[in-house]
Short mmCIF file of C-alpha atoms in Angstrom, two decimals:
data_model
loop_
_atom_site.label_atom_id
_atom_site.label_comp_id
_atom_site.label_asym_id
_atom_site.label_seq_id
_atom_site.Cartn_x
_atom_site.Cartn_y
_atom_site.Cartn_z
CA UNK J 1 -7.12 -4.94 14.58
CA UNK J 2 -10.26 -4.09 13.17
CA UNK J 3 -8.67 -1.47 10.73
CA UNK J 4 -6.01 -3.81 8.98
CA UNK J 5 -6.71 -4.33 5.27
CA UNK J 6 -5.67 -6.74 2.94
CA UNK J 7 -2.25 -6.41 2.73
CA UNK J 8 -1.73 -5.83 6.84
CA UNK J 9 -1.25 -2.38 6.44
CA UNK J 10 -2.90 -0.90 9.42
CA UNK J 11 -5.59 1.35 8.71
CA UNK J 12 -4.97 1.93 5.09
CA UNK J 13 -1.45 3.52 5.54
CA UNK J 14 -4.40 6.37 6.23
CA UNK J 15 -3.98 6.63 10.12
CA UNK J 16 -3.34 4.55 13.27
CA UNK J 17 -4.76 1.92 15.32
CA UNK J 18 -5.57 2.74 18.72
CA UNK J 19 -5.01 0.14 21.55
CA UNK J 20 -8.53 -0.71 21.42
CA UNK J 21 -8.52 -2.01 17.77
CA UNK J 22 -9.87 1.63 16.20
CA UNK J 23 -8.48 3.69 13.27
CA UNK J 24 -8.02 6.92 14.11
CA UNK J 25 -7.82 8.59 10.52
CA UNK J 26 -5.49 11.55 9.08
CA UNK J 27 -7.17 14.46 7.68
CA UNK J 28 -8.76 13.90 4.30
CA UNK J 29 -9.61 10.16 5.18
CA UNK J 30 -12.76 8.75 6.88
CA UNK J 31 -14.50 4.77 7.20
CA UNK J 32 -13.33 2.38 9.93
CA UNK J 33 -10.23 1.51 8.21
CA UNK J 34 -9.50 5.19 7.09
CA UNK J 35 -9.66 3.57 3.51
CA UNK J 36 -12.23 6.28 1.79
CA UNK J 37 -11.25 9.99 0.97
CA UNK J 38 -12.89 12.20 2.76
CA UNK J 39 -12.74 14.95 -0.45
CA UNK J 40 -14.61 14.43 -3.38
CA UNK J 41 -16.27 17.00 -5.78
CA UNK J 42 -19.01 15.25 -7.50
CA UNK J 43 -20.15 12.33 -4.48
CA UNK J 44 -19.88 11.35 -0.99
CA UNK J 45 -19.77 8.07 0.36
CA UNK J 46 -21.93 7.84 3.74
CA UNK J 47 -22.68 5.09 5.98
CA UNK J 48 -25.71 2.43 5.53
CA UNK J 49 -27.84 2.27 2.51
CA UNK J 50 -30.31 4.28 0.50
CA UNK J 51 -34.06 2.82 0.38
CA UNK J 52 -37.36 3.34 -1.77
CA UNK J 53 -40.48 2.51 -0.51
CA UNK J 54 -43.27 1.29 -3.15
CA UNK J 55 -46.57 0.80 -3.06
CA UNK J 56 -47.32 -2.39 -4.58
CA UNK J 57 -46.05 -5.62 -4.29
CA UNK J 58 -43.73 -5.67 -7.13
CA UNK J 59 -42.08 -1.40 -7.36
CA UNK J 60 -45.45 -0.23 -9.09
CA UNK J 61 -45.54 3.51 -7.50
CA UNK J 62 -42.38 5.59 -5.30
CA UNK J 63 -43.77 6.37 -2.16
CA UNK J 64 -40.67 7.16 0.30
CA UNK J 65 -37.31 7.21 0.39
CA UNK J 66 -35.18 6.76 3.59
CA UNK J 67 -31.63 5.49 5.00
CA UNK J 68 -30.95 2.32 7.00
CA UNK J 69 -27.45 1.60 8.46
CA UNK J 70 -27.88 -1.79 8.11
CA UNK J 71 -30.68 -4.36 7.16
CA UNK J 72 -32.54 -5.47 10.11
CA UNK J 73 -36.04 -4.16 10.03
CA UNK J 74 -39.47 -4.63 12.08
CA UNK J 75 -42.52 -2.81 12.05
CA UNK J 76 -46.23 -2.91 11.61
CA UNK J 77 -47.72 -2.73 8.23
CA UNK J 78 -48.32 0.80 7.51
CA UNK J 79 -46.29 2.54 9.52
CA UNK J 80 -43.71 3.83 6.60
CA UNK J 81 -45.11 7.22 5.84
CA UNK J 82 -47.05 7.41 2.32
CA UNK J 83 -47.64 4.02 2.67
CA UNK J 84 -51.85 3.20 2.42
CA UNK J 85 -53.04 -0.21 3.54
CA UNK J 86 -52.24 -2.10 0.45
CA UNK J 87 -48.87 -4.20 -0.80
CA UNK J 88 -45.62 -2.78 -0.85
CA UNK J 89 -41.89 -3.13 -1.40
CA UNK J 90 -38.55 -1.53 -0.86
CA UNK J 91 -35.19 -1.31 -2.92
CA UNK J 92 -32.04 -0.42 -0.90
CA UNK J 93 -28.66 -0.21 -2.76
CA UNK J 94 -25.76 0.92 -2.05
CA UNK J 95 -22.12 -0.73 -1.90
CA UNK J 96 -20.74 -3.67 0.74
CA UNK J 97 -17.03 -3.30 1.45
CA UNK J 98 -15.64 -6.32 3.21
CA UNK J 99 -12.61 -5.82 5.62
CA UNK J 100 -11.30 -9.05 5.35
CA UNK J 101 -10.45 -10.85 1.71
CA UNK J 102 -11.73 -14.52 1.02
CA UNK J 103 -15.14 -16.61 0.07
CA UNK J 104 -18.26 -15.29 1.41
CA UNK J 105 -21.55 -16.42 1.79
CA UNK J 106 -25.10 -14.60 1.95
CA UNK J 107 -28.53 -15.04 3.57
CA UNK J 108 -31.47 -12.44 2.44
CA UNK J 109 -34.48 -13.28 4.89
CA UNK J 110 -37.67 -11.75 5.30
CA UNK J 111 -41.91 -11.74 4.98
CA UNK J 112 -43.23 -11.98 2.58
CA UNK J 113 -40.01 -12.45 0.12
CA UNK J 114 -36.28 -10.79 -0.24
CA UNK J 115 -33.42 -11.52 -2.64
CA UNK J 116 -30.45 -9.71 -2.93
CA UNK J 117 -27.61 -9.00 -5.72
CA UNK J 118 -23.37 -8.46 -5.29
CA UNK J 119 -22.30 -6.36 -8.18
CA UNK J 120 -25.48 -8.11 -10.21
CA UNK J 121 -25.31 -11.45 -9.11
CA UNK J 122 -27.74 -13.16 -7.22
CA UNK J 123 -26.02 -13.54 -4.02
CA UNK J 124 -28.68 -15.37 -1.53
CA UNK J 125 -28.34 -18.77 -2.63
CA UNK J 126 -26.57 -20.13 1.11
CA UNK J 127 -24.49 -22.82 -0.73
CA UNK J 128 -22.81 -20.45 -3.56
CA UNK J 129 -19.20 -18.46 -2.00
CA UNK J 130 -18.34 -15.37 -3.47
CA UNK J 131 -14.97 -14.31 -3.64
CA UNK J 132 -14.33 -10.87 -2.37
CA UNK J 133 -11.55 -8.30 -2.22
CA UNK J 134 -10.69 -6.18 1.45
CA UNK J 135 -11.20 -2.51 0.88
CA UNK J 136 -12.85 -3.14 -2.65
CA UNK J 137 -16.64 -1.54 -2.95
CA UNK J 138 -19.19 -3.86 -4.74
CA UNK J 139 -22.25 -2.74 -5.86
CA UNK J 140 -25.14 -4.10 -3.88
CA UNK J 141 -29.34 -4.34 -3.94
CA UNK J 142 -32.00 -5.66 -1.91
CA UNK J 143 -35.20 -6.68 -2.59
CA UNK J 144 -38.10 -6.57 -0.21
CA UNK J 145 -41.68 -7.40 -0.83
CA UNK J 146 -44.55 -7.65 1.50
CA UNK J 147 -47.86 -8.66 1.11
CA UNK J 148 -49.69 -7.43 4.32
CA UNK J 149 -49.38 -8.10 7.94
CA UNK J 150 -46.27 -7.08 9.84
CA UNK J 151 -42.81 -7.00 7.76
CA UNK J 152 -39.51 -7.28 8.58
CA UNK J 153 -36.22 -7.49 6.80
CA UNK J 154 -32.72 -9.33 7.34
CA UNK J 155 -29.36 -9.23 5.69
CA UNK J 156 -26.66 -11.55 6.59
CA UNK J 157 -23.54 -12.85 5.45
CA UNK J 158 -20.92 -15.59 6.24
CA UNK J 159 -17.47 -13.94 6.40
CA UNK J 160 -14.05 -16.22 5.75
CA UNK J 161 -13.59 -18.17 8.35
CA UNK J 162 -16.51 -17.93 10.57
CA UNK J 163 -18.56 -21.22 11.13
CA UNK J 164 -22.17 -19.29 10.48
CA UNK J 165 -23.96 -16.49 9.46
CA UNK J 166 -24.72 -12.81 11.24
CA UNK J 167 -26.18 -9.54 10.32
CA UNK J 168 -23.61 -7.59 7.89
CA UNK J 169 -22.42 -4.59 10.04
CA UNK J 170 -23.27 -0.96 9.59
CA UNK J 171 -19.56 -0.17 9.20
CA UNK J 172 -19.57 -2.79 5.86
CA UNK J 173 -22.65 -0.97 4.11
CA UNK J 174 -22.63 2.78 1.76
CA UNK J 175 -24.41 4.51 0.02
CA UNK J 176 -23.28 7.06 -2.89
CA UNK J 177 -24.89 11.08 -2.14
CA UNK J 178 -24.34 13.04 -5.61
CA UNK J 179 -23.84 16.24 -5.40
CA UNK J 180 -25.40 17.23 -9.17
CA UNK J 181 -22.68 20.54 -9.63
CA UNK J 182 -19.48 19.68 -8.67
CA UNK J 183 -18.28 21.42 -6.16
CA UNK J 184 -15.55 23.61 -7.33
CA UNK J 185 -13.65 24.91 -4.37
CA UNK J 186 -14.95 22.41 -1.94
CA UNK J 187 -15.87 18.52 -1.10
CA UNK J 188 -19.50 17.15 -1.48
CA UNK J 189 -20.52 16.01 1.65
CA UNK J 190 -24.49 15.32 1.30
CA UNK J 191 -26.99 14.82 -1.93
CA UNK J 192 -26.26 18.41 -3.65
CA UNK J 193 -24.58 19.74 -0.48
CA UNK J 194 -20.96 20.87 -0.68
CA UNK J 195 -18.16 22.04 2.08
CA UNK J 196 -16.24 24.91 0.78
CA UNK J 197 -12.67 25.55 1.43
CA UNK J 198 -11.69 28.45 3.24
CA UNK J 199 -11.65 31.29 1.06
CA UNK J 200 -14.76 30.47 -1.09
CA UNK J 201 -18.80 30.25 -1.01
CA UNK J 202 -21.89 29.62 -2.75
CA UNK J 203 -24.28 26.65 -3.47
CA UNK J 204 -21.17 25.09 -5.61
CA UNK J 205 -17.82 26.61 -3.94
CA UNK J 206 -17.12 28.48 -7.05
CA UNK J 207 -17.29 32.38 -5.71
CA UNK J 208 -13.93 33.87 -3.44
CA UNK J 209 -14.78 35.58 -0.93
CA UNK J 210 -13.57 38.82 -1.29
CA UNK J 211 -15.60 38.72 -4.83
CA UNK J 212 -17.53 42.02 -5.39
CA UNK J 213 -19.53 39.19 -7.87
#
């Protein structure tokens, strides 16, 4: 099933497997194979990837930032807000977390030009295999630069075992949210956004509730 990691433990030892192949996670754990804590005071990890739009073909001024759950992107020239009529590119980084342990291999297309880096390594040469570990996070960052015209964006990989190469699933990418003051009764749950336990309040979880504060 889908949620098994490395060592055939089904869904982390963090919940069970449904008949249909899906973890259904215990309290305090969340991703598809109930592998991340759900409970953290200083970050949260969310689904896809965090992106910064540039104008210029090489990162010469921010422009926008936005989320993508994977990397698989059309549109027009011009249609990303802030964006005038001249070059641009886009960073997204985040972390890939395979489900499945073994050699992988990468493909980073796109117009005009994308590369892409595994924990700092170029990683879209098709002939090089990276080894990588189920369950383990690696740092990851794409490059996108466009010229003019239309532009659009693909990431894909070739997982162990698999005789080609496909898009890398939403469920594989993250992105870190900080929450800049920890939150001290509570979990972080957005960028500077925290969930307070029962029993306390405020912008960082730090003030009971039946404080006269």
């Amino acid at each position: 099933w889908l949620g098994t990691t490395s060592g055939g433990l089904p869904c982390s030892g963090h919940g069970s497997c449904e008949e249909a192949g899906v973890c259904v996670c215990d309290p305090g754990y969340q991703g598809v194979d109930c592998s991340i804590a759900a409970c953290n005071a200083e970050r949260a990890l969310l689904p896809g990837l965090r992106a910064i739009f540039y104008s210029g073909y090489n990162f010469e001024e921010r422009a926008a930032v936005g989320y993508f759950r994977d990397i698989n992107v059309n549109y027009n020239y011009g249609s990303i807000p802030r964006l005038g009529s001249s070059y641009f590119s886009v960073m997204w980084t985040g972390y890939i977390r395979p489900f499945v342990s073994g050699l992988y291999n990468f493909r980073c297309d796109g117009d005009d030009y994308c590369i892409a880096f595994v924990n700092g390594i170029q990683a879209t040469s098709t002939s090089v295999s990276y080894n990588l570990t189920a369950g383990q996070n690696y740092r990851l960052k794409i490059e996108g630069h466009q010229a003019g015209g239309n532009a659009w964006f693909a990431f894909y990989w070739k997982p162990p075992s698999d005789t080609g190469f496909s898009l890398v699933p939403e469920f594989n990418l993250y992105h870190d949210a900080v929450c800049e003051q920890p939150c001290v009764h509570g979990c972080c749950v957005s960028a500077n956004t925290c969930r307070c336990f029962e029993g306390y309040t405020g912008a960082d979880c730090s003030v009971p509730m039946n404080s006269t504060a």
